[in-house]
GROMACS .gro file of C-alpha atoms in nm:
model
  397
    1MET     CA    1  -0.424   0.554  -2.359
    2ASN     CA    2  -0.689   0.738  -2.537
    3SER     CA    3  -0.965   0.967  -2.359
    4ASN     CA    4  -1.309   0.921  -2.454
    5ALA     CA    5  -1.319   1.233  -2.614
    6GLU     CA    6  -1.056   1.126  -2.838
    7ILE     CA    7  -1.259   0.821  -2.963
    8VAL     CA    8  -1.590   1.008  -2.972
    9SER     CA    9  -1.388   1.234  -3.228
   10LEU     CA   10  -1.275   0.947  -3.417
   11ILE     CA   11  -1.580   0.747  -3.429
   12ARG     CA   12  -1.768   1.056  -3.590
   13LYS     CA   13  -1.496   1.100  -3.853
   14ARG     CA   14  -1.564   0.753  -3.961
   15MET     CA   15  -1.885   0.747  -3.983
   16GLU     CA   16  -1.842   1.103  -4.178
   17GLU     CA   17  -1.573   0.913  -4.390
   18THR     CA   18  -1.341   1.204  -4.300
   19ILE     CA   19  -1.096   0.951  -4.116
   20THR     CA   20  -0.734   0.959  -4.182
   21GLU     CA   21  -0.534   0.583  -4.225
   22SER     CA   22  -0.342   0.666  -3.881
   23GLU     CA   23  -0.673   0.769  -3.697
   24LEU     CA   24  -0.825   0.462  -3.869
   25ARG     CA   25  -0.514   0.251  -3.670
   26VAL     CA   26  -0.558   0.394  -3.369
   27LEU     CA   27  -0.969   0.362  -3.313
   28GLU     CA   28  -0.948  -0.049  -3.481
   29ASN     CA   29  -0.625  -0.049  -3.223
   30TRP     CA   30  -0.874   0.061  -2.953
   31ALA     CA   31  -1.180  -0.162  -3.081
   32ALA     CA   32  -0.957  -0.446  -3.064
   33SER     CA   33  -0.746  -0.399  -2.718
   34ASP     CA   34  -1.134  -0.513  -2.569
   35PRO     CA   35  -1.450  -0.719  -2.655
   36LEU     CA   36  -1.667  -0.421  -2.521
   37TYR     CA   37  -1.499  -0.179  -2.718
   38SER     CA   38  -1.554  -0.354  -3.031
   39ASP     CA   39  -1.935  -0.434  -2.919
   40LEU     CA   40  -1.968  -0.069  -2.864
   41LEU     CA   41  -1.803   0.038  -3.165
   42LYS     CA   42  -2.043  -0.194  -3.441
   43LYS     CA   43  -2.323  -0.104  -3.264
   44VAL     CA   44  -2.283   0.282  -3.296
   45GLU     CA   45  -2.142   0.282  -3.622
   46ASP     CA   46  -2.490   0.073  -3.752
   47GLU     CA   47  -2.668   0.395  -3.774
   48GLU     CA   48  -3.054   0.226  -3.836
   49LEU     CA   49  -2.984   0.002  -3.528
   50LEU     CA   50  -2.840   0.357  -3.371
   51LEU     CA   51  -3.091   0.515  -3.396
   52SER     CA   52  -3.351   0.280  -3.331
   53ASP     CA   53  -3.162   0.201  -3.026
   54LEU     CA   54  -3.119   0.589  -2.904
   55LYS     CA   55  -3.534   0.627  -3.000
   56THR     CA   56  -3.644   0.308  -2.778
   57ARG     CA   57  -3.422   0.403  -2.503
   58LEU     CA   58  -3.496   0.756  -2.489
   59ASP     CA   59  -3.876   0.659  -2.404
   60ILE     CA   60  -3.787   0.454  -2.136
   61LYS     CA   61  -3.964   0.537  -1.809
   62SER     CA   62  -3.659   0.543  -1.515
   63ASP     CA   63  -3.953   0.369  -1.292
   64HIS     CA   64  -3.936   0.052  -1.494
   65LEU     CA   65  -3.580   0.013  -1.483
   66LYS     CA   66  -3.454  -0.281  -1.268
   67ASN     CA   67  -3.289  -0.229  -0.945
   68ASN     CA   68  -2.935  -0.309  -0.981
   69TRP     CA   69  -2.640  -0.137  -1.046
   70LEU     CA   70  -2.567  -0.121  -1.471
   71ASN     CA   71  -2.979  -0.019  -1.485
   72LYS     CA   72  -2.932   0.247  -1.220
   73PHE     CA   73  -2.664   0.355  -1.467
   74GLU     CA   74  -2.795   0.368  -1.794
   75GLU     CA   75  -3.084   0.571  -1.584
   76LYS     CA   76  -2.829   0.847  -1.538
   77THR     CA   77  -2.670   0.792  -1.925
   78PHE     CA   78  -2.982   0.814  -2.090
   79GLY     CA   79  -3.136   1.081  -1.830
   80LYS     CA   80  -2.884   1.319  -1.977
   81ILE     CA   81  -2.961   1.232  -2.342
   82LYS     CA   82  -3.327   1.390  -2.249
   83LYS     CA   83  -3.176   1.643  -2.096
   84ALA     CA   84  -2.979   1.753  -2.420
   85GLU     CA   85  -3.298   1.700  -2.589
   86ARG     CA   86  -3.445   1.962  -2.414
   87GLN     CA   87  -3.171   2.257  -2.426
   88GLU     CA   88  -3.145   2.456  -2.710
   89LEU     CA   89  -2.957   2.308  -2.980
   90PRO     CA   90  -2.800   2.501  -3.271
   91PRO     CA   91  -2.984   2.462  -3.652
   92ARG     CA   92  -2.923   2.103  -3.796
   93ASN     CA   93  -2.955   1.998  -4.144
   94SER     CA   94  -3.124   1.671  -4.073
   95ASN     CA   95  -3.198   1.450  -3.762
   96TRP     CA   96  -2.900   1.249  -3.860
   97GLY     CA   97  -2.627   1.522  -3.667
   98TRP     CA   98  -2.869   1.583  -3.411
   99TYR     CA   99  -2.887   1.139  -3.300
  100LEU     CA  100  -2.509   1.172  -3.388
  101SER     CA  101  -2.472   1.415  -3.092
  102CYS     CA  102  -2.670   1.219  -2.901
  103ALA     CA  103  -2.472   0.917  -2.963
  104ALA     CA  104  -2.105   1.090  -2.863
  105LEU     CA  105  -2.243   1.156  -2.531
  106LEU     CA  106  -2.370   0.776  -2.507
  107ILE     CA  107  -2.053   0.653  -2.592
  108SER     CA  108  -1.851   0.931  -2.391
  109VAL     CA  109  -2.063   0.860  -2.031
  110LEU     CA  110  -2.088   0.431  -2.144
  111GLY     CA  111  -1.680   0.490  -2.204
  112ILE     CA  112  -1.687   0.599  -1.814
  113GLY     CA  113  -1.923   0.346  -1.723
  114LEU     CA  114  -1.732   0.047  -1.841
  115LEU     CA  115  -1.431   0.174  -1.641
  116LEU     CA  116  -1.630   0.238  -1.297
  117TYR     CA  117  -1.811  -0.121  -1.390
  118ARG     CA  118  -1.418  -0.297  -1.440
  119THR     CA  119  -1.296  -0.152  -1.154
  120GLN     CA  120  -1.641  -0.280  -0.964
  121ILE     CA  121  -1.522  -0.594  -1.074
  122ASN     CA  122  -1.173  -0.616  -1.013
  123GLN     CA  123  -1.253  -0.507  -0.620
  124THR     CA  124  -1.419  -0.812  -0.601
  125LYS     CA  125  -1.295  -1.064  -0.775
  126GLU     CA  126  -1.131  -1.360  -0.604
  127MET     CA  127  -0.845  -1.536  -0.750
  128THR     CA  128  -0.644  -1.839  -0.587
  129ILE     CA  129  -0.294  -1.750  -0.579
  130SER     CA  130  -0.021  -2.017  -0.463
  131ASP     CA  131   0.250  -1.822  -0.309
  132LEU     CA  132   0.413  -1.505  -0.242
  133SER     CA  133   0.750  -1.348  -0.297
  134PRO     CA  134   0.947  -1.251   0.070
  135GLY     CA  135   1.011  -0.873   0.121
  136GLY     CA  136   1.296  -0.725   0.032
  137ASN     CA  137   1.511  -0.353   0.014
  138LYS     CA  138   1.202  -0.111  -0.041
  139ALA     CA  139   1.206   0.243   0.109
  140LYS     CA  140   1.206   0.606   0.045
  141ILE     CA  141   1.285   0.895   0.206
  142THR     CA  142   1.068   1.230   0.216
  143LEU     CA  143   1.217   1.570   0.294
  144ALA     CA  144   1.031   1.867   0.485
  145ASP     CA  145   1.011   2.022   0.184
  146GLY     CA  146   0.815   1.769   0.036
  147ARG     CA  147   1.045   1.604  -0.206
  148VAL     CA  148   1.038   1.243  -0.215
  149ILE     CA  149   1.371   0.997  -0.304
  150GLU     CA  150   1.301   0.661  -0.369
  151LEU     CA  151   1.554   0.422  -0.292
  152ASN     CA  152   1.734   0.203  -0.494
  153GLU     CA  153   1.653  -0.189  -0.416
  154ASP     CA  154   1.954  -0.316  -0.497
  155GLN     CA  155   2.119  -0.161  -0.221
  156ASP     CA  156   2.044  -0.174   0.154
  157ALA     CA  157   2.129   0.104   0.369
  158VAL     CA  158   2.184   0.503   0.313
  159VAL     CA  159   2.454   0.743   0.539
  160MET     CA  160   2.315   1.086   0.637
  161GLY     CA  161   2.591   1.391   0.679
  162GLU     CA  162   2.611   1.661   0.416
  163GLN     CA  163   2.525   1.443   0.187
  164LEU     CA  164   2.263   1.183   0.149
  165ALA     CA  165   2.449   0.859  -0.011
  166TYR     CA  166   2.408   0.486   0.017
  167GLU     CA  167   2.673   0.307   0.244
  168ASP     CA  168   2.897   0.203  -0.098
  169GLY     CA  169   2.951   0.592  -0.115
  170THR     CA  170   2.728   0.644  -0.429
  171LEU     CA  171   2.582   0.995  -0.409
  172ILE     CA  172   2.211   0.996  -0.400
  173GLN     CA  173   2.143   1.393  -0.329
  174ASP     CA  174   2.305   1.675  -0.162
  175LEU     CA  175   2.134   1.842   0.104
  176ASP     CA  176   2.094   2.182   0.212
  177GLU     CA  177   2.017   2.212   0.601
  178ASN     CA  178   1.945   2.581   0.577
  179LYS     CA  179   1.624   2.464   0.345
  180VAL     CA  180   1.551   2.098   0.470
  181SER     CA  181   1.582   2.000   0.843
  182TYR     CA  182   1.403   1.686   0.899
  183ALA     CA  183   1.316   1.419   0.664
  184THR     CA  184   1.128   1.092   0.723
  185ILE     CA  185   1.284   0.712   0.570
  186SER     CA  186   0.991   0.487   0.566
  187THR     CA  187   0.974   0.121   0.422
  188PRO     CA  188   0.607  -0.075   0.286
  189ARG     CA  189   0.496  -0.353   0.379
  190GLY     CA  190   0.727  -0.595   0.239
  191GLY     CA  191   1.052  -0.382   0.240
  192GLN     CA  192   1.331  -0.308   0.498
  193TYR     CA  193   1.615  -0.114   0.500
  194GLN     CA  194   1.897   0.054   0.709
  195ILE     CA  195   2.040   0.398   0.755
  196THR     CA  196   2.315   0.572   0.902
  197LEU     CA  197   2.244   0.904   1.115
  198SER     CA  198   2.462   1.180   1.116
  199ASP     CA  199   2.570   1.114   1.506
  200GLY     CA  200   2.670   0.771   1.338
  201THR     CA  201   2.371   0.578   1.513
  202ARG     CA  202   2.264   0.338   1.281
  203VAL     CA  203   1.938   0.225   1.249
  204TRP     CA  204   1.786  -0.124   1.075
  205LEU     CA  205   1.393  -0.076   0.997
  206ASN     CA  206   1.205  -0.349   0.962
  207ALA     CA  207   0.898  -0.366   0.714
  208ASP     CA  208   0.570  -0.107   0.714
  209SER     CA  209   0.792   0.089   0.956
  210LYS     CA  210   0.893   0.521   0.949
  211LEU     CA  211   1.156   0.696   1.081
  212THR     CA  212   1.146   1.083   1.134
  213TYR     CA  213   1.477   1.255   1.209
  214PRO     CA  214   1.720   1.567   1.209
  215LEU     CA  215   1.921   1.592   0.908
  216THR     CA  216   2.173   1.697   1.180
  217MET     CA  217   2.195   1.651   1.554
  218ARG     CA  218   2.380   1.911   1.720
  219GLY     CA  219   2.358   2.051   2.120
  220LYS     CA  220   2.265   1.853   2.414
  221GLU     CA  221   1.942   1.662   2.249
  222ARG     CA  222   1.930   1.382   2.022
  223VAL     CA  223   1.556   1.309   1.918
  224VAL     CA  224   1.396   1.098   1.653
  225GLU     CA  225   0.991   0.956   1.606
  226LEU     CA  226   0.924   0.602   1.503
  227ASP     CA  227   0.628   0.436   1.414
  228GLY     CA  228   0.677   0.040   1.315
  229GLU     CA  229   1.017  -0.116   1.455
  230ALA     CA  230   1.363  -0.083   1.433
  231TYR     CA  231   1.705  -0.204   1.568
  232PHE     CA  232   1.930   0.058   1.702
  233ASP     CA  233   2.283   0.056   1.779
  234VAL     CA  234   2.331   0.400   1.916
  235GLU     CA  235   2.643   0.589   1.909
  236SER     CA  236   2.759   0.724   2.256
  237LYS     CA  237   2.804   1.182   2.197
  238PHE     CA  238   2.941   1.421   2.465
  239VAL     CA  239   2.938   1.762   2.470
  240GLY     CA  240   3.168   1.909   2.714
  241GLY     CA  241   3.216   1.599   2.914
  242GLU     CA  242   2.858   1.565   2.932
  243LYS     CA  243   2.720   1.259   2.756
  244ILE     CA  244   2.429   1.302   2.520
  245PRO     CA  245   2.152   1.123   2.549
  246PHE     CA  246   1.933   0.995   2.264
  247LYS     CA  247   1.570   0.982   2.296
  248ILE     CA  248   1.298   0.806   2.025
  249LYS     CA  249   0.973   0.905   2.052
  250THR     CA  250   0.650   0.661   1.990
  251LEU     CA  251   0.289   0.693   2.049
  252GLY     CA  252   0.222   0.691   2.423
  253GLU     CA  253   0.619   0.621   2.512
  254LEU     CA  254   0.940   0.793   2.535
  255VAL     CA  255   1.270   0.548   2.500
  256GLU     CA  256   1.543   0.741   2.641
  257VAL     CA  257   1.907   0.591   2.634
  258THR     CA  258   2.296   0.684   2.652
  259GLY     CA  259   2.455   0.412   2.417
  260THR     CA  260   2.326   0.131   2.324
  261GLN     CA  261   2.183  -0.175   2.131
  262PHE     CA  262   1.819  -0.257   2.194
  263ASN     CA  263   1.505  -0.310   1.945
  264LEU     CA  264   1.165  -0.132   1.959
  265LYS     CA  265   0.871  -0.289   1.815
  266ALA     CA  266   0.599   0.048   1.862
  267TYR     CA  267   0.364   0.023   1.536
  268ALA     CA  268   0.074   0.280   1.575
  269ASP     CA  269  -0.172   0.056   1.494
  270GLU     CA  270  -0.047  -0.178   1.810
  271GLN     CA  271  -0.039   0.111   2.000
  272TYR     CA  272  -0.120  -0.103   2.334
  273GLU     CA  273   0.150  -0.330   2.285
  274ASN     CA  274   0.489  -0.143   2.281
  275ARG     CA  275   0.815  -0.383   2.345
  276THR     CA  276   1.165  -0.264   2.396
  277THR     CA  277   1.414  -0.541   2.411
  278LEU     CA  278   1.744  -0.419   2.506
  279VAL     CA  279   2.075  -0.630   2.393
  280GLU     CA  280   2.319  -0.437   2.581
  281GLY     CA  281   2.345  -0.099   2.779
  282SER     CA  282   2.070   0.051   2.980
  283VAL     CA  283   1.742   0.193   2.863
  284LEU     CA  284   1.472   0.474   3.038
  285LEU     CA  285   1.131   0.424   2.930
  286HIS     CA  286   0.887   0.670   2.998
  287ALA     CA  287   0.511   0.654   2.981
  288ALA     CA  288   0.186   0.700   3.157
  289GLY     CA  289   0.381   0.947   3.395
  290GLY     CA  290   0.612   0.654   3.518
  291THR     CA  291   0.947   0.548   3.412
  292LEU     CA  292   1.108   0.201   3.371
  293PRO     CA  293   1.466   0.096   3.385
  294LEU     CA  294   1.595  -0.186   3.145
  295GLN     CA  295   1.897  -0.387   3.145
  296ALA     CA  296   2.048  -0.608   2.899
  297GLY     CA  297   1.858  -0.950   2.800
  298GLU     CA  298   1.535  -0.764   2.961
  299GLN     CA  299   1.235  -0.675   2.741
  300GLY     CA  300   1.001  -0.340   2.845
  301VAL     CA  301   0.640  -0.383   2.788
  302ASN     CA  302   0.419  -0.028   2.769
  303ASP     CA  303   0.062  -0.216   2.703
  304SER     CA  304  -0.324  -0.180   2.879
  305ARG     CA  305  -0.162  -0.269   3.218
  306GLY     CA  306   0.099  -0.003   3.239
  307LEU     CA  307   0.490  -0.047   3.213
  308HIS     CA  308   0.659  -0.333   3.294
  309LYS     CA  309   0.945  -0.558   3.223
  310LYS     CA  310   1.068  -0.940   3.191
  311LYS     CA  311   1.349  -1.156   3.123
  312VAL     CA  312   1.339  -1.277   2.790
  313ASP     CA  313   1.586  -1.401   2.524
  314ILE     CA  314   1.655  -1.186   2.310
  315GLY     CA  315   1.720  -1.405   2.013
  316GLN     CA  316   1.374  -1.418   1.836
  317TYR     CA  317   1.296  -1.043   1.888
  318ILE     CA  318   1.598  -0.911   1.704
  319ALA     CA  319   1.591  -1.197   1.449
  320TRP     CA  320   1.456  -1.036   1.159
  321LYS     CA  321   1.777  -0.817   1.175
  322ASN     CA  322   1.965  -1.115   1.099
  323ASN     CA  323   1.674  -1.212   0.824
  324GLN     CA  324   1.577  -1.477   1.061
  325PHE     CA  325   1.203  -1.561   1.181
  326VAL     CA  326   1.221  -1.720   1.505
  327PHE     CA  327   0.882  -1.802   1.691
  328GLU     CA  328   0.907  -1.927   2.022
  329GLU     CA  329   0.551  -2.013   2.156
  330VAL     CA  330   0.423  -1.714   1.985
  331GLU     CA  331   0.068  -1.722   1.935
  332LEU     CA  332  -0.115  -1.738   1.601
  333ARG     CA  333  -0.206  -1.446   1.539
  334GLU     CA  334   0.065  -1.243   1.670
  335ALA     CA  335   0.268  -1.463   1.396
  336MET     CA  336   0.070  -1.392   1.123
  337LYS     CA  337   0.097  -1.004   1.182
  338ILE     CA  338   0.463  -1.048   1.191
  339LEU     CA  339   0.448  -1.241   0.875
  340SER     CA  340   0.171  -1.020   0.728
  341ARG     CA  341   0.418  -0.743   0.712
  342TRP     CA  342   0.707  -0.930   0.519
  343TYR     CA  343   0.495  -1.075   0.269
  344ASP     CA  344   0.250  -0.815   0.248
  345PHE     CA  345  -0.091  -0.983   0.300
  346ASP     CA  346  -0.409  -0.942   0.501
  347PHE     CA  347  -0.541  -1.267   0.703
  348GLU     CA  348  -0.855  -1.384   0.897
  349ILE     CA  349  -0.859  -1.674   1.154
  350GLN     CA  350  -1.159  -1.870   1.139
  351ASP     CA  351  -1.360  -1.884   1.440
  352ARG     CA  352  -1.346  -2.268   1.459
  353VAL     CA  353  -0.940  -2.238   1.482
  354LYS     CA  354  -0.822  -2.288   1.847
  355GLN     CA  355  -0.591  -2.107   2.035
  356THR     CA  356  -0.239  -2.226   1.885
  357TYR     CA  357   0.141  -2.140   1.968
  358LEU     CA  358   0.425  -2.155   1.721
  359TYR     CA  359   0.804  -2.325   1.753
  360ALA     CA  360   0.953  -2.250   1.449
  361SER     CA  361   1.247  -2.106   1.298
  362PHE     CA  362   1.333  -2.008   0.906
  363SER     CA  363   1.485  -1.734   0.691
  364ARG     CA  364   1.274  -1.483   0.581
  365GLY     CA  365   1.427  -1.548   0.232
  366LYS     CA  366   1.189  -1.835   0.196
  367ASN     CA  367   0.875  -1.820  -0.016
  368LEU     CA  368   0.510  -1.792   0.210
  369LYS     CA  369   0.447  -2.134   0.059
  370ASP     CA  370   0.743  -2.284   0.206
  371VAL     CA  371   0.650  -2.104   0.537
  372LEU     CA  372   0.295  -2.243   0.552
  373LYS     CA  373   0.411  -2.574   0.482
  374ILE     CA  374   0.650  -2.541   0.849
  375ILE     CA  375   0.313  -2.420   1.024
  376GLU     CA  376   0.102  -2.639   0.896
  377GLY     CA  377   0.245  -2.874   1.127
  378SER     CA  378   0.037  -2.735   1.417
  379GLY     CA  379  -0.243  -2.910   1.257
  380ILE     CA  380  -0.382  -2.596   1.049
  381LYS     CA  381  -0.477  -2.518   0.694
  382PHE     CA  382  -0.420  -2.194   0.446
  383LYS     CA  383  -0.601  -2.038   0.179
  384LEU     CA  384  -0.426  -1.784  -0.036
  385VAL     CA  385  -0.632  -1.577  -0.247
  386ARG     CA  386  -0.604  -1.241  -0.463
  387ILE     CA  387  -0.905  -0.979  -0.390
  388GLY     CA  388  -0.894  -0.692  -0.589
  389GLU     CA  389  -0.522  -0.521  -0.544
  390ARG     CA  390  -0.466  -0.724  -0.213
  391ASN     CA  391  -0.359  -1.062  -0.069
  392LYS     CA  392  -0.567  -1.223   0.167
  393LEU     CA  393  -0.504  -1.543   0.417
  394THR     CA  394  -0.758  -1.744   0.584
  395ILE     CA  395  -0.675  -1.992   0.848
  396PHE     CA  396  -0.868  -2.250   0.919
  397ASN     CA  397  -0.842  -2.605   1.084
   0.00000   0.00000   0.00000
């Protein structure tokens, strides 16, 4: 992409008839890339129009300008030209040189203005879209020294050890424990990935989640931090015959296990509703000065009421790990939170929509359009649009 300064220089050369053929092609390609650029070039190259335009605009009083965005920008632009007029300029052979300098300034500032205006339009432009693809294997690892490793979307799991490698043995990078002791693996909205930690513990990360962990786990403590949702298959470890607990820190909670399988949902933006669903083994939840033991088939909840637990059908809470969505009497807003993280959209439920509970199961590999057709059986409708760089789903009767 050519900078504004480069374009101004080429326009100068063309008007002075010193431009080369290669430079002329660059300028013509720039003008052809956008009708706005083409119009601007034609205007500037018309000497009489340029002089008249500049003279007229230099006489415009700022208090006569209309109070809209473009006129505010114009006011700032020609304010700079007036400032240039007041500054001491080097001797010139003709008024043309001075107006050319003003034109160069005008082109440069207008070029920036066009970009700003375009950005403003793109951020507010709404376009109806028909579908969104499901998420996939997307993640990155950020090392404690700031290095970032983008993981291959054709793979689905990494293994930590003296080396960082994919599960099939493909080497990613050698790691020096003396220089880097911690790392964070994170998935974006619409992403998932698996990691095997150095102690053999396997972790499945759901969308929009991150796990911070030590590169090696030694001694009498194994501690990781989670923001998001993950399924843990914790490897039992012993030191001197003593079983070493595995601890997971979340916002406002500590989960302590010895060797077990469970699902932990603890998104920071849903801090008042952490859920730990135990598949097998036992778990201790610590929060707000209290401790709650869990047995297989129980779900511990940490919300505004404090720590409490209940018996649940664990299938719907770990379905995502098996690439499924299972909604069994799930409130509409909660279901939309789950879907929005996987398909990467924002959502709005209109006030007229009555409280709705969903009963459905389907593959996470389906496109959003097919999922919405299933949910429409509950008597609600959807509108999907793209606004700027974001997708938005509106739910209505």
